[in-house]
Amino acid sequence: GQLVESGGGLVQPGGSLTLTCTASGIVFNAYPMSWYRQTPGKQRELVAGISSAGSTNYAVSVQGRFTISRDNAKNTVYLQMNSLKPEDAAVYYCKAQRGSTAYWGQGTQVTVSS
């Protein structure tokens, strides 16, 4: 399986971005999907997850600002990020995991700066 993220970039504080992760080579609708982020020197942290049935969960730090969604027809998961803060800057990764089988994307950089 392969995951490819896109949509990162530079945005001003308070701005918005939508990240996209498209999967291939897996039965996408059977996989829970999630977004993680990582900054230098820190562990990768869970940002948001969505089950195969569409149930969602969020890190406290992004609740109310970020929305995860999926389009099973397009094998794609999205992360809509609003009201971005400088502390949201990171490399964002998507992950597909079912049981012990996990796939990661290559990451997309999000920079939040004026």
mmCIF file of C-alpha atoms in Angstrom:
data_model
loop_
_atom_site.group_PDB
_atom_site.id
_atom_site.type_symbol
_atom_site.label_atom_id
_atom_site.label_comp_id
_atom_site.label_asym_id
_atom_site.label_seq_id
_atom_site.Cartn_x
_atom_site.Cartn_y
_atom_site.Cartn_z
ATOM 1 C CA GLY A 1 0.000 0.000 0.000
ATOM 2 C CA GLN A 2 1.001 3.616 -0.576
ATOM 3 C CA LEU A 3 -0.167 6.879 0.926
ATOM 4 C CA VAL A 4 0.555 10.246 -0.674
ATOM 5 C CA GLU A 5 -0.077 13.491 1.188
ATOM 6 C CA SER A 6 -0.458 16.922 -0.333
ATOM 7 C CA GLY A 7 -1.743 20.357 0.558
ATOM 8 C CA GLY A 8 0.898 21.604 2.958
ATOM 9 C CA GLY A 9 2.437 25.026 2.672
ATOM 10 C CA LEU A 10 2.911 28.386 4.302
ATOM 11 C CA VAL A 11 -0.072 30.043 5.933
ATOM 12 C CA GLN A 12 -0.471 33.037 8.223
ATOM 13 C CA PRO A 13 -1.719 32.591 11.787
ATOM 14 C CA GLY A 14 -5.487 32.384 11.731
ATOM 15 C CA GLY A 15 -5.481 30.963 8.239
ATOM 16 C CA SER A 16 -6.677 27.648 6.871
ATOM 17 C CA LEU A 17 -5.264 24.703 4.953
ATOM 18 C CA THR A 18 -6.669 21.396 3.789
ATOM 19 C CA LEU A 19 -4.387 18.387 3.683
ATOM 20 C CA THR A 20 -5.166 15.464 1.404
ATOM 21 C CA CYS A 21 -3.964 11.885 1.634
ATOM 22 C CA THR A 22 -4.705 9.482 -1.191
ATOM 23 C CA ALA A 23 -4.225 5.760 -0.768
ATOM 24 C CA SER A 24 -3.476 3.063 -3.286
ATOM 25 C CA GLY A 25 -2.901 -0.649 -3.007
ATOM 26 C CA ILE A 26 -5.123 -1.127 0.034
ATOM 27 C CA VAL A 27 -8.812 -1.764 0.613
ATOM 28 C CA PHE A 28 -9.240 1.814 1.729
ATOM 29 C CA ASN A 29 -12.730 1.574 3.188
ATOM 30 C CA ALA A 30 -11.552 -1.174 5.568
ATOM 31 C CA TYR A 31 -8.833 0.957 7.144
ATOM 32 C CA PRO A 32 -9.113 3.432 9.970
ATOM 33 C CA MET A 33 -7.158 6.516 8.934
ATOM 34 C CA SER A 34 -5.363 9.116 10.972
ATOM 35 C CA TRP A 35 -3.253 12.229 10.747
ATOM 36 C CA TYR A 36 -0.116 12.706 12.841
ATOM 37 C CA ARG A 37 2.340 15.552 13.051
ATOM 38 C CA GLN A 38 5.946 15.870 14.080
ATOM 39 C CA THR A 39 8.324 18.723 14.835
ATOM 40 C CA PRO A 40 12.098 18.408 15.154
ATOM 41 C CA GLY A 41 13.171 16.756 18.374
ATOM 42 C CA LYS A 42 9.660 15.670 19.306
ATOM 43 C CA GLN A 43 7.738 12.454 18.970
ATOM 44 C CA ARG A 44 5.125 12.094 16.296
ATOM 45 C CA GLU A 45 1.735 12.900 17.806
ATOM 46 C CA LEU A 46 -1.783 11.926 16.832
ATOM 47 C CA VAL A 47 -3.812 14.851 15.519
ATOM 48 C CA ALA A 48 -7.035 13.211 14.376
ATOM 49 C CA GLY A 49 -8.422 9.832 13.446
ATOM 50 C CA ILE A 50 -11.411 8.497 11.559
ATOM 51 C CA SER A 51 -12.706 4.958 11.658
ATOM 52 C CA SER A 52 -13.776 2.992 8.620
ATOM 53 C CA ALA A 53 -17.354 3.789 9.670
ATOM 54 C CA GLY A 54 -16.644 7.520 9.955
ATOM 55 C CA SER A 55 -16.311 8.028 13.710
ATOM 56 C CA THR A 56 -13.762 10.703 14.508
ATOM 57 C CA ASN A 57 -11.445 11.640 17.349
ATOM 58 C CA TYR A 58 -9.159 14.604 17.852
ATOM 59 C CA ALA A 59 -6.250 15.748 19.961
ATOM 60 C CA VAL A 60 -7.392 18.274 22.525
ATOM 61 C CA SER A 61 -5.096 20.881 21.004
ATOM 62 C CA VAL A 62 -6.923 20.847 17.657
ATOM 63 C CA GLN A 63 -10.503 20.080 18.704
ATOM 64 C CA GLY A 64 -12.893 22.624 17.276
ATOM 65 C CA ARG A 65 -10.357 23.847 14.699
ATOM 66 C CA PHE A 66 -9.498 20.746 12.650
ATOM 67 C CA THR A 67 -11.852 18.374 10.866
ATOM 68 C CA ILE A 68 -10.943 14.953 9.530
ATOM 69 C CA SER A 69 -13.074 13.375 6.838
ATOM 70 C CA ARG A 70 -12.823 10.612 4.276
ATOM 71 C CA ASP A 71 -14.154 9.876 0.815
ATOM 72 C CA ASN A 72 -14.060 6.146 0.317
ATOM 73 C CA ALA A 73 -14.959 6.474 -3.358
ATOM 74 C CA LYS A 74 -11.768 8.474 -3.886
ATOM 75 C CA ASN A 75 -9.567 6.508 -1.441
ATOM 76 C CA THR A 76 -8.838 9.833 0.212
ATOM 77 C CA VAL A 77 -8.740 11.267 3.708
ATOM 78 C CA TYR A 78 -8.718 14.994 4.397
ATOM 79 C CA LEU A 79 -7.668 17.223 7.246
ATOM 80 C CA GLN A 80 -9.314 20.630 7.189
ATOM 81 C CA MET A 81 -7.319 22.956 9.429
ATOM 82 C CA ASN A 82 -8.785 26.292 10.485
ATOM 83 C CA SER A 83 -7.601 29.021 12.843
ATOM 84 C CA LEU A 84 -4.043 27.818 12.478
ATOM 85 C CA LYS A 85 -1.542 28.736 15.171
ATOM 86 C CA PRO A 86 2.260 28.863 15.020
ATOM 87 C CA GLU A 87 2.325 25.777 17.233
ATOM 88 C CA ASP A 88 0.488 23.827 14.524
ATOM 89 C CA ALA A 89 3.552 24.056 12.298
ATOM 90 C CA ALA A 90 4.931 20.566 11.678
ATOM 91 C CA VAL A 91 5.331 17.833 9.139
ATOM 92 C CA TYR A 92 1.946 16.156 8.850
ATOM 93 C CA TYR A 93 1.700 12.452 8.066
ATOM 94 C CA CYS A 94 -1.262 10.277 7.274
ATOM 95 C CA LYS A 95 -1.481 6.714 8.459
ATOM 96 C CA ALA A 96 -3.596 3.732 7.563
ATOM 97 C CA GLN A 97 -3.690 0.991 10.142
ATOM 98 C CA ARG A 98 -5.687 -2.169 10.469
ATOM 99 C CA GLY A 99 -4.559 -4.523 13.182
ATOM 100 C CA SER A 100 -0.784 -4.851 12.984
ATOM 101 C CA THR A 101 -0.599 -3.611 9.406
ATOM 102 C CA ALA A 102 0.257 0.056 9.072
ATOM 103 C CA TYR A 103 1.170 2.351 6.208
ATOM 104 C CA TRP A 104 2.566 5.877 6.428
ATOM 105 C CA GLY A 105 2.765 8.653 3.912
ATOM 106 C CA GLN A 106 5.910 10.654 3.258
ATOM 107 C CA GLY A 107 4.653 13.749 5.058
ATOM 108 C CA THR A 108 3.753 17.278 4.045
ATOM 109 C CA GLN A 109 5.172 20.398 5.661
ATOM 110 C CA VAL A 110 2.866 22.953 7.246
ATOM 111 C CA THR A 111 4.403 26.277 8.196
ATOM 112 C CA VAL A 112 2.409 28.863 10.154
ATOM 113 C CA SER A 113 4.082 32.235 10.159
ATOM 114 C CA SER A 114 3.404 35.867 9.442
#
